[in-house]
Amino acid sequence: MSCSKTPHLVHADSTGQIYDEPELLMLVRRGNELALPRPEEMMPLPESSDLFLLPDRKALGLDPETGRVEVMDGLALAGFASPGHTLCATAAFAREEAAPRLPLYAYGAVGYFRDRFWISAMQVDKDQRQNFSGFDDKTITRKARELLARYPRNRLISHLAGCALNYCCPAARNLALGRFEAPLPTARECNAACIGCISYQPGDSGIQATQARIDFTPSPAEIKEVMLEHCRKEKRPILSFGQGCEGEPLTRARKIIQVVQQVRQAVPAATINMNTNASLPEFIAPLARAGMDSIRVSLNSAEPEFYSSYYRPRGYSFQDVVSSISEARKHSMFISLNLLYFPGISDTESQLELLTGLVQDHRIDFIQMRNMNLDPDIYLELAGDRAMGPGMGLKNFLSRLKKECPWINFGYFNPYVDRD
Ligand code: SF4
């Protein structure tokens, strides 16, 4: 449902009380561009989304009578869209000099109209794996405790059950409930230093990591137990290495190859996937031969320089990422990109052209349209002139890519790979 009129500006006071300004229109940011929202890119704020108050950032609105941009005394608001939704524009605000850096979330532009909040975003996936409205907490708690009781000596199970019980981690909850996708974190190390890494932030970054990185190295036997347990319950199981609470799984590739070799025959229906920075191409072929059939490669851009400025690779290059994708294609793996999308930067002509080339060269199957979870001003600074736009808009971006690559599909989550 798109919005027939431009929503009103909303802002808040320091107590969190939210106000809408019927006289002023909401503004959005697409890269460095300050603009009115595109009606077709506005949707009612989806269920399970969050509204954030942005500290030391004043709300901006447009006076339709004068055409002037008004800076409010009130705080700006942003929407963190629920999983399955990609932002079309970020929040517009005037940042004060001493404003703290914002935590690792995506800050969507929001407004108010017809008694509801609207956000500049699009639903890209209807998959319900992160929707737990059908389960009460008691059930999830009971299921997580049952897992702990069944595997009292498995450290990986106790780590994941803890994540389900204490942090409501959706991946860990799905393991407890025995549905959809099971998380298999295994790596403490990483060979990249992403600016927006959610599991490790250097002390001087001024940013808080949102996930505690796993502090032990699961054994092949512990990993195997989790995989078999999940496949016992879920008919179309997805088993995924590479989670938010770990480093880079390819740094543990030899052990993972061993485990996949051991379980593949026992779980023929499973999609065995790796979410990875694809930095070590030499391991892709052995992983595929062991039985891994899906790989999800994370990137913010198909432009080598821009990729390196965000991922800050240690001992590998963007060319290694491309070589990994090429290896995966050679071995008929299902290839997804985990595109960290930022409106006004990712959807510019130059970025689309490079991405289209990468998709065509390696016949990539799927693109997960994830939001760049980072303080927008940090990313805009990193992007430099790339943020000058113009952005063509998410809808155009998707349809242009589909036109050039008709086989490609878009979503938000790792799909089950039906091999029948
Ligand atoms: S690749 Fe993953 S674990 Fe490594 S720095 Fe980036 S986000 Fe963090």
Coordinates of C-alpha atoms and ligand atoms in Angstrom, one line a residue:
M1 CA 0.0 0.0 0.0
S2 CA 1.7 3.3 -1.1
C3 CA 0.8 6.7 0.5
S4 CA -1.5 9.0 -1.5
K5 CA -0.2 12.1 0.2
T6 CA 3.2 13.0 1.7
P7 CA 3.1 12.2 5.4
H8 CA 3.6 14.8 8.1
L9 CA 6.8 15.4 9.9
V10 CA 7.2 13.7 13.2
H11 CA 9.6 14.6 16.0
A12 CA 10.0 13.9 19.7
D13 CA 11.0 15.5 23.0
S14 CA 13.7 14.2 25.3
T15 CA 11.1 12.1 27.2
G16 CA 10.3 10.2 24.1
Q17 CA 6.9 11.9 23.6
I18 CA 6.3 11.9 19.8
Y19 CA 4.5 14.7 18.0
D20 CA 3.4 15.1 14.4
E21 CA 3.4 18.5 12.6
P22 CA 0.4 18.6 10.2
E23 CA 1.7 21.8 8.7
L24 CA 5.1 20.3 7.7
L25 CA 5.9 17.5 5.3
M26 CA 8.4 14.8 6.1
L27 CA 11.7 14.8 4.4
V28 CA 14.0 12.0 3.5
R29 CA 17.7 11.4 2.6
R30 CA 18.8 9.5 -0.4
G31 CA 22.6 9.6 -0.2
N32 CA 23.4 13.3 0.3
E33 CA 20.2 14.4 -1.3
L34 CA 17.5 15.9 0.9
A35 CA 14.1 15.4 -0.7
L36 CA 10.4 14.6 -0.3
P37 CA 9.6 10.9 -0.2
R38 CA 8.5 9.1 -3.4
P39 CA 4.9 8.1 -2.8
E40 CA 5.4 4.6 -4.2
E41 CA 8.3 4.1 -1.8
M42 CA 6.2 4.7 1.3
M43 CA 4.5 2.0 3.3
P44 CA 2.8 1.7 6.7
L45 CA 5.4 0.9 9.3
P46 CA 5.4 -2.9 9.4
E47 CA 4.6 -4.9 12.5
S48 CA 7.6 -5.7 14.7
S49 CA 9.5 -2.6 13.5
D50 CA 11.1 -0.2 15.9
L51 CA 11.1 3.6 16.2
F52 CA 14.3 5.3 17.3
L53 CA 14.9 8.7 18.8
L54 CA 18.1 10.1 17.3
P55 CA 20.2 11.8 20.0
D56 CA 21.4 15.4 19.3
R57 CA 19.8 15.3 15.8
K58 CA 17.1 17.8 15.0
A59 CA 14.1 16.8 12.8
L60 CA 13.8 18.5 9.4
G61 CA 10.5 19.2 7.7
L62 CA 9.3 21.1 4.6
D63 CA 6.8 23.9 4.7
P64 CA 4.7 23.4 1.6
E65 CA 3.6 27.0 1.6
T66 CA 7.1 28.6 1.6
G67 CA 9.1 25.7 0.2
R68 CA 11.5 26.3 3.1
V69 CA 13.2 23.4 5.1
E70 CA 12.4 23.9 8.8
V71 CA 14.7 22.7 11.5
M72 CA 12.7 21.6 14.6
D73 CA 13.8 21.9 18.2
G74 CA 12.5 18.4 18.6
L75 CA 14.6 15.2 18.1
A76 CA 14.5 13.4 14.8
L77 CA 12.9 9.9 14.6
A78 CA 13.9 6.9 12.4
G79 CA 12.3 3.6 11.7
F80 CA 14.2 0.2 12.0
A81 CA 12.1 -1.8 9.6
S82 CA 11.3 -5.4 10.5
P83 CA 13.1 -8.2 8.7
G84 CA 12.1 -8.7 5.1
H85 CA 12.0 -4.9 4.4
T86 CA 14.6 -2.8 2.6
L87 CA 14.9 0.9 3.1
C88 CA 14.2 3.3 0.2
A89 CA 15.4 6.4 2.1
T90 CA 17.1 7.3 5.4
A91 CA 16.0 9.7 8.1
A92 CA 16.5 13.4 7.5
F93 CA 18.0 15.4 10.4
A94 CA 20.4 18.2 11.3
R95 CA 23.2 16.7 13.4
E96 CA 24.7 18.7 16.2
E97 CA 28.5 19.0 16.5
A98 CA 28.9 16.8 19.6
A99 CA 26.3 14.2 18.5
P100 CA 27.3 10.6 19.5
R101 CA 27.7 8.0 16.8
L102 CA 24.5 6.0 16.2
P103 CA 24.4 2.3 17.1
L104 CA 24.6 -0.4 14.4
Y105 CA 21.1 -0.2 13.0
A106 CA 19.5 1.1 9.7
Y107 CA 17.7 4.4 10.1
G108 CA 14.7 4.6 7.8
A109 CA 12.8 7.8 7.1
V110 CA 9.4 7.9 8.9
G111 CA 6.3 10.2 8.8
Y112 CA 2.7 10.3 10.1
F113 CA -0.5 10.2 8.0
R114 CA -4.0 9.0 8.6
D115 CA -3.3 8.0 12.2
R116 CA -0.4 5.8 11.5
F117 CA 3.4 5.8 11.0
W118 CA 4.7 5.4 7.5
I119 CA 8.3 4.4 6.5
S120 CA 10.2 4.7 3.2
A121 CA 10.8 1.0 2.6
M122 CA 9.7 -2.0 0.5
Q123 CA 8.9 -5.6 1.5
V124 CA 11.3 -7.8 -0.4
D125 CA 10.6 -11.1 1.3
K126 CA 7.3 -12.6 2.7
D127 CA 9.2 -15.4 4.4
Q128 CA 8.0 -15.8 8.0
R129 CA 11.1 -17.3 9.7
Q130 CA 11.6 -14.2 11.8
N131 CA 8.0 -13.8 12.8
F132 CA 7.4 -15.5 16.2
S133 CA 3.9 -14.1 16.8
G134 CA 2.6 -17.7 16.6
F135 CA 4.6 -18.7 19.6
D136 CA 4.5 -17.5 23.2
D137 CA 7.8 -17.0 25.1
K138 CA 6.9 -19.9 27.4
T139 CA 7.0 -22.3 24.5
I140 CA 10.3 -21.0 23.1
T141 CA 11.8 -21.2 26.7
R142 CA 10.6 -24.7 27.2
K143 CA 12.0 -25.8 23.8
A144 CA 15.3 -24.2 24.4
R145 CA 15.5 -25.9 27.8
E146 CA 14.6 -29.3 26.2
L147 CA 17.6 -28.8 23.9
L148 CA 19.9 -28.1 26.8
A149 CA 18.6 -31.2 28.6
R150 CA 19.1 -33.4 25.6
Y151 CA 22.7 -32.2 24.9
P152 CA 24.1 -31.3 28.3
R153 CA 27.7 -31.5 27.2
N154 CA 27.3 -29.7 23.8
R155 CA 28.8 -26.2 24.2
L156 CA 27.4 -25.0 20.9
I157 CA 23.9 -26.0 22.0
S158 CA 24.3 -24.2 25.3
H159 CA 25.6 -21.1 23.4
L160 CA 22.6 -21.1 21.0
A161 CA 20.0 -22.0 23.7
G162 CA 21.5 -19.1 25.7
C163 CA 21.1 -16.8 22.7
A164 CA 17.4 -17.9 22.3
L165 CA 16.7 -17.5 26.0
N166 CA 18.6 -14.3 26.8
Y167 CA 18.9 -12.3 23.6
C168 CA 15.8 -13.5 21.6
C169 CA 18.1 -14.2 18.7
P170 CA 15.7 -15.2 15.8
A171 CA 18.2 -17.8 14.4
A172 CA 18.7 -19.4 17.8
R173 CA 14.9 -19.4 18.5
N174 CA 14.3 -21.2 15.2
L175 CA 16.8 -23.9 16.2
A176 CA 14.9 -24.3 19.5
L177 CA 11.6 -24.5 17.7
G178 CA 13.1 -26.9 15.1
R179 CA 12.0 -24.8 12.1
F180 CA 13.5 -23.1 9.0
E181 CA 17.2 -22.3 9.4
A182 CA 19.7 -23.5 12.0
P183 CA 22.7 -21.2 12.9
L184 CA 26.1 -22.8 13.1
P185 CA 28.6 -20.3 14.5
T186 CA 32.1 -21.8 14.5
A187 CA 34.7 -19.0 14.0
R188 CA 36.3 -16.7 16.6
E189 CA 38.6 -15.0 14.1
C190 CA 38.0 -12.9 11.0
N191 CA 40.2 -11.7 8.2
A192 CA 38.3 -8.5 7.6
A193 CA 37.5 -5.5 9.8
C194 CA 34.2 -4.2 8.5
I195 CA 33.3 -0.7 9.7
G196 CA 29.9 -2.0 10.7
C197 CA 30.9 -5.4 12.2
I198 CA 28.2 -6.4 14.7
S199 CA 30.4 -8.8 16.6
Y200 CA 33.6 -6.9 17.0
Q201 CA 34.3 -3.2 17.2
P202 CA 37.8 -1.8 18.0
G203 CA 37.9 0.3 21.2
D204 CA 38.4 3.6 19.4
S205 CA 35.5 3.2 16.9
G206 CA 33.0 4.9 19.1
I207 CA 30.5 2.2 18.1
Q208 CA 29.1 -0.6 20.3
A209 CA 29.1 -4.1 18.8
T210 CA 25.5 -5.5 19.1
Q211 CA 26.4 -9.1 19.4
A212 CA 28.9 -10.9 21.7
R213 CA 31.3 -12.9 19.5
I214 CA 31.5 -16.7 20.2
D215 CA 34.3 -17.2 22.7
F216 CA 35.1 -20.9 22.1
T217 CA 35.7 -23.1 19.1
P218 CA 33.0 -25.8 18.7
S219 CA 34.3 -29.3 17.8
P220 CA 33.1 -31.1 14.7
A221 CA 31.1 -33.5 16.9
E222 CA 29.2 -30.6 18.6
I223 CA 28.5 -29.0 15.2
K224 CA 27.3 -32.3 13.8
E225 CA 24.9 -32.8 16.7
V226 CA 23.2 -29.5 16.0
M227 CA 22.9 -30.2 12.3
L228 CA 21.4 -33.7 12.9
E229 CA 19.1 -32.4 15.6
H230 CA 17.6 -29.7 13.3
C231 CA 17.1 -32.1 10.4
R232 CA 15.3 -34.4 12.7
K233 CA 12.5 -31.8 13.1
E234 CA 12.5 -29.6 9.9
K235 CA 11.5 -31.2 6.6
R236 CA 13.2 -28.5 4.5
P237 CA 16.1 -27.7 6.8
I238 CA 18.7 -24.9 6.1
L239 CA 21.9 -25.3 8.0
S240 CA 23.9 -22.1 8.0
F241 CA 27.6 -21.5 8.9
G242 CA 28.4 -17.8 9.2
Q243 CA 26.3 -16.0 11.9
G244 CA 26.3 -12.5 13.4
C245 CA 27.9 -13.8 16.6
E246 CA 31.1 -15.0 15.0
G247 CA 34.0 -14.1 12.8
E248 CA 34.6 -15.5 9.3
P249 CA 33.7 -19.2 8.9
L250 CA 36.2 -19.7 6.0
T251 CA 38.9 -19.3 8.7
R252 CA 37.6 -22.7 10.0
A253 CA 37.1 -24.2 6.6
R254 CA 39.1 -27.4 7.1
K255 CA 37.0 -28.4 10.1
I256 CA 33.7 -27.4 8.3
I257 CA 34.7 -29.5 5.3
Q258 CA 35.2 -32.5 7.7
V259 CA 31.8 -32.0 9.3
V260 CA 29.9 -31.5 6.1
Q261 CA 31.5 -34.7 4.7
Q262 CA 30.4 -36.6 7.8
V263 CA 26.8 -35.5 7.8
R264 CA 25.9 -34.9 4.1
Q265 CA 24.7 -38.5 3.6
A266 CA 22.6 -38.5 6.7
V267 CA 20.8 -35.2 5.7
P268 CA 20.3 -35.5 2.0
A269 CA 17.3 -33.0 2.0
A270 CA 19.2 -30.3 3.9
T271 CA 20.5 -27.0 2.3
I272 CA 24.0 -26.6 3.7
N273 CA 24.9 -23.0 3.4
M274 CA 27.7 -20.6 4.3
N275 CA 27.3 -16.9 4.9
T276 CA 30.7 -15.6 4.2
N277 CA 33.0 -12.8 3.1
A278 CA 34.2 -15.3 0.4
S279 CA 37.8 -14.2 1.1
L280 CA 39.5 -17.7 0.7
P281 CA 38.7 -19.1 -2.8
E282 CA 40.9 -22.2 -2.3
F283 CA 38.3 -23.7 0.1
I284 CA 35.2 -23.3 -2.1
A285 CA 35.8 -26.4 -4.2
P286 CA 36.5 -28.7 -1.3
L287 CA 33.4 -27.4 0.6
A288 CA 31.2 -28.1 -2.5
R289 CA 32.7 -31.5 -3.0
A290 CA 32.0 -32.2 0.7
G291 CA 28.3 -31.5 0.2
M292 CA 27.8 -27.7 0.8
D293 CA 25.3 -26.5 -1.8
S294 CA 24.7 -22.9 -1.0
I295 CA 26.9 -19.9 -0.4
R296 CA 25.9 -16.3 0.5
V297 CA 28.6 -13.7 -0.2
S298 CA 28.4 -10.4 1.7
L299 CA 29.3 -7.1 0.0
N300 CA 28.4 -3.5 0.1
S301 CA 29.5 -2.8 -3.5
A302 CA 30.9 -4.6 -6.6
E303 CA 33.4 -1.7 -6.9
P304 CA 36.7 -3.1 -5.5
E305 CA 37.9 0.2 -4.0
F306 CA 34.5 0.9 -2.2
Y307 CA 34.3 -2.7 -1.1
S308 CA 37.8 -2.5 0.5
S309 CA 37.1 0.8 2.2
Y310 CA 34.2 -0.8 4.1
Y311 CA 35.4 -4.4 4.6
R312 CA 39.1 -3.4 5.3
P313 CA 40.3 -6.9 4.2
R314 CA 43.3 -8.4 5.9
G315 CA 45.3 -10.6 3.5
Y316 CA 42.7 -10.9 0.8
S317 CA 41.3 -8.6 -2.0
F318 CA 38.0 -8.1 -3.8
Q319 CA 39.5 -10.2 -6.6
D320 CA 39.6 -13.2 -4.1
V321 CA 35.9 -12.6 -3.5
V322 CA 35.2 -12.8 -7.2
S323 CA 37.4 -15.9 -7.5
S324 CA 35.3 -17.6 -4.7
I325 CA 32.1 -16.8 -6.6
S326 CA 33.6 -18.2 -9.8
E327 CA 34.6 -21.4 -7.9
A328 CA 31.1 -21.7 -6.5
R329 CA 29.6 -21.4 -10.0
K330 CA 32.0 -24.1 -11.3
H331 CA 30.7 -26.4 -8.6
S332 CA 27.0 -25.7 -9.2
M333 CA 26.5 -24.1 -5.8
F334 CA 23.5 -21.9 -5.3
I335 CA 25.0 -18.4 -5.1
S336 CA 23.4 -15.5 -3.1
L337 CA 24.7 -12.0 -2.6
N338 CA 24.1 -10.4 0.8
L339 CA 23.9 -6.9 -0.5
L340 CA 24.3 -4.2 2.2
Y341 CA 22.0 -1.7 0.5
F342 CA 22.1 2.1 1.2
P343 CA 19.6 4.3 -0.6
G344 CA 21.1 7.0 -2.8
I345 CA 24.4 5.1 -3.0
S346 CA 23.7 1.4 -4.0
D347 CA 21.1 2.5 -6.5
T348 CA 23.2 4.9 -8.5
E349 CA 24.0 4.1 -12.2
S350 CA 27.7 3.3 -11.6
Q351 CA 27.0 0.9 -8.7
L352 CA 24.2 -0.8 -10.6
E353 CA 26.4 -1.2 -13.7
L354 CA 29.2 -2.9 -11.7
L355 CA 26.8 -5.1 -9.8
T356 CA 25.0 -6.2 -13.0
G357 CA 28.4 -7.2 -14.4
L358 CA 29.2 -9.4 -11.4
V359 CA 25.8 -11.0 -11.5
Q360 CA 26.0 -11.7 -15.3
D361 CA 29.6 -12.9 -15.2
H362 CA 28.9 -15.6 -12.6
R363 CA 25.1 -16.1 -13.1
I364 CA 24.4 -15.3 -9.5
D365 CA 21.1 -16.8 -8.4
F366 CA 19.8 -14.6 -5.7
I367 CA 20.3 -11.2 -4.0
Q368 CA 19.4 -10.6 -0.4
M369 CA 18.5 -7.0 -0.1
R370 CA 19.8 -6.2 3.3
N371 CA 20.0 -2.7 4.9
M372 CA 23.4 -1.2 5.7
N373 CA 23.2 -1.2 9.5
L374 CA 25.5 1.8 10.2
D375 CA 25.3 5.5 11.3
P376 CA 24.3 7.0 7.9
D377 CA 26.8 9.9 8.3
I378 CA 29.6 7.4 8.7
Y379 CA 28.7 5.6 5.5
L380 CA 28.1 8.8 3.6
E381 CA 31.5 10.0 4.6
L382 CA 33.0 6.8 3.4
A383 CA 31.2 6.9 0.1
G384 CA 32.4 10.4 -0.7
D385 CA 31.2 11.4 -4.2
R386 CA 29.3 8.2 -4.7
A387 CA 26.7 9.7 -2.4
M388 CA 26.0 12.6 -4.7
G389 CA 23.5 10.4 -6.5
P390 CA 21.1 10.5 -8.1
G391 CA 19.7 7.3 -6.8
M392 CA 17.2 5.7 -9.1
G393 CA 15.1 4.3 -6.2
L394 CA 14.8 0.7 -5.0
K395 CA 11.9 -0.2 -7.3
N396 CA 13.8 0.9 -10.4
F397 CA 17.0 -0.7 -9.1
L398 CA 15.4 -4.1 -8.8
S399 CA 13.5 -3.9 -12.1
R400 CA 16.6 -2.7 -14.0
L401 CA 18.7 -5.6 -12.5
K402 CA 15.9 -8.1 -13.3
K403 CA 15.8 -6.8 -16.9
E404 CA 19.5 -7.4 -17.4
C405 CA 19.5 -10.7 -15.4
P406 CA 16.1 -12.3 -15.9
W407 CA 17.0 -15.4 -13.9
I408 CA 17.8 -13.4 -10.7
N409 CA 15.5 -13.5 -7.7
F410 CA 15.5 -11.1 -4.7
G411 CA 14.7 -11.6 -1.1
Y412 CA 16.0 -11.1 2.4
F413 CA 16.7 -14.6 3.8
N414 CA 18.6 -17.7 2.7
P415 CA 16.3 -19.7 0.5
Y416 CA 15.9 -23.5 0.8
V417 CA 17.5 -25.0 -2.3
D418 CA 15.2 -27.6 -3.7
R419 CA 17.5 -30.0 -5.6
D420 CA 14.7 -32.3 -6.8
Ligands
SF4_1 S1 33.3 -10.3 7.7 FE1 31.7 -10.5 9.3 S2 32.8 -11.0 11.2 FE2 34.3 -10.2 9.7 S3 34.5 -8.1 10.2 FE3 33.0 -8.3 8.6 S4 31.0 -8.4 9.7 FE4 32.6 -8.8 11.2

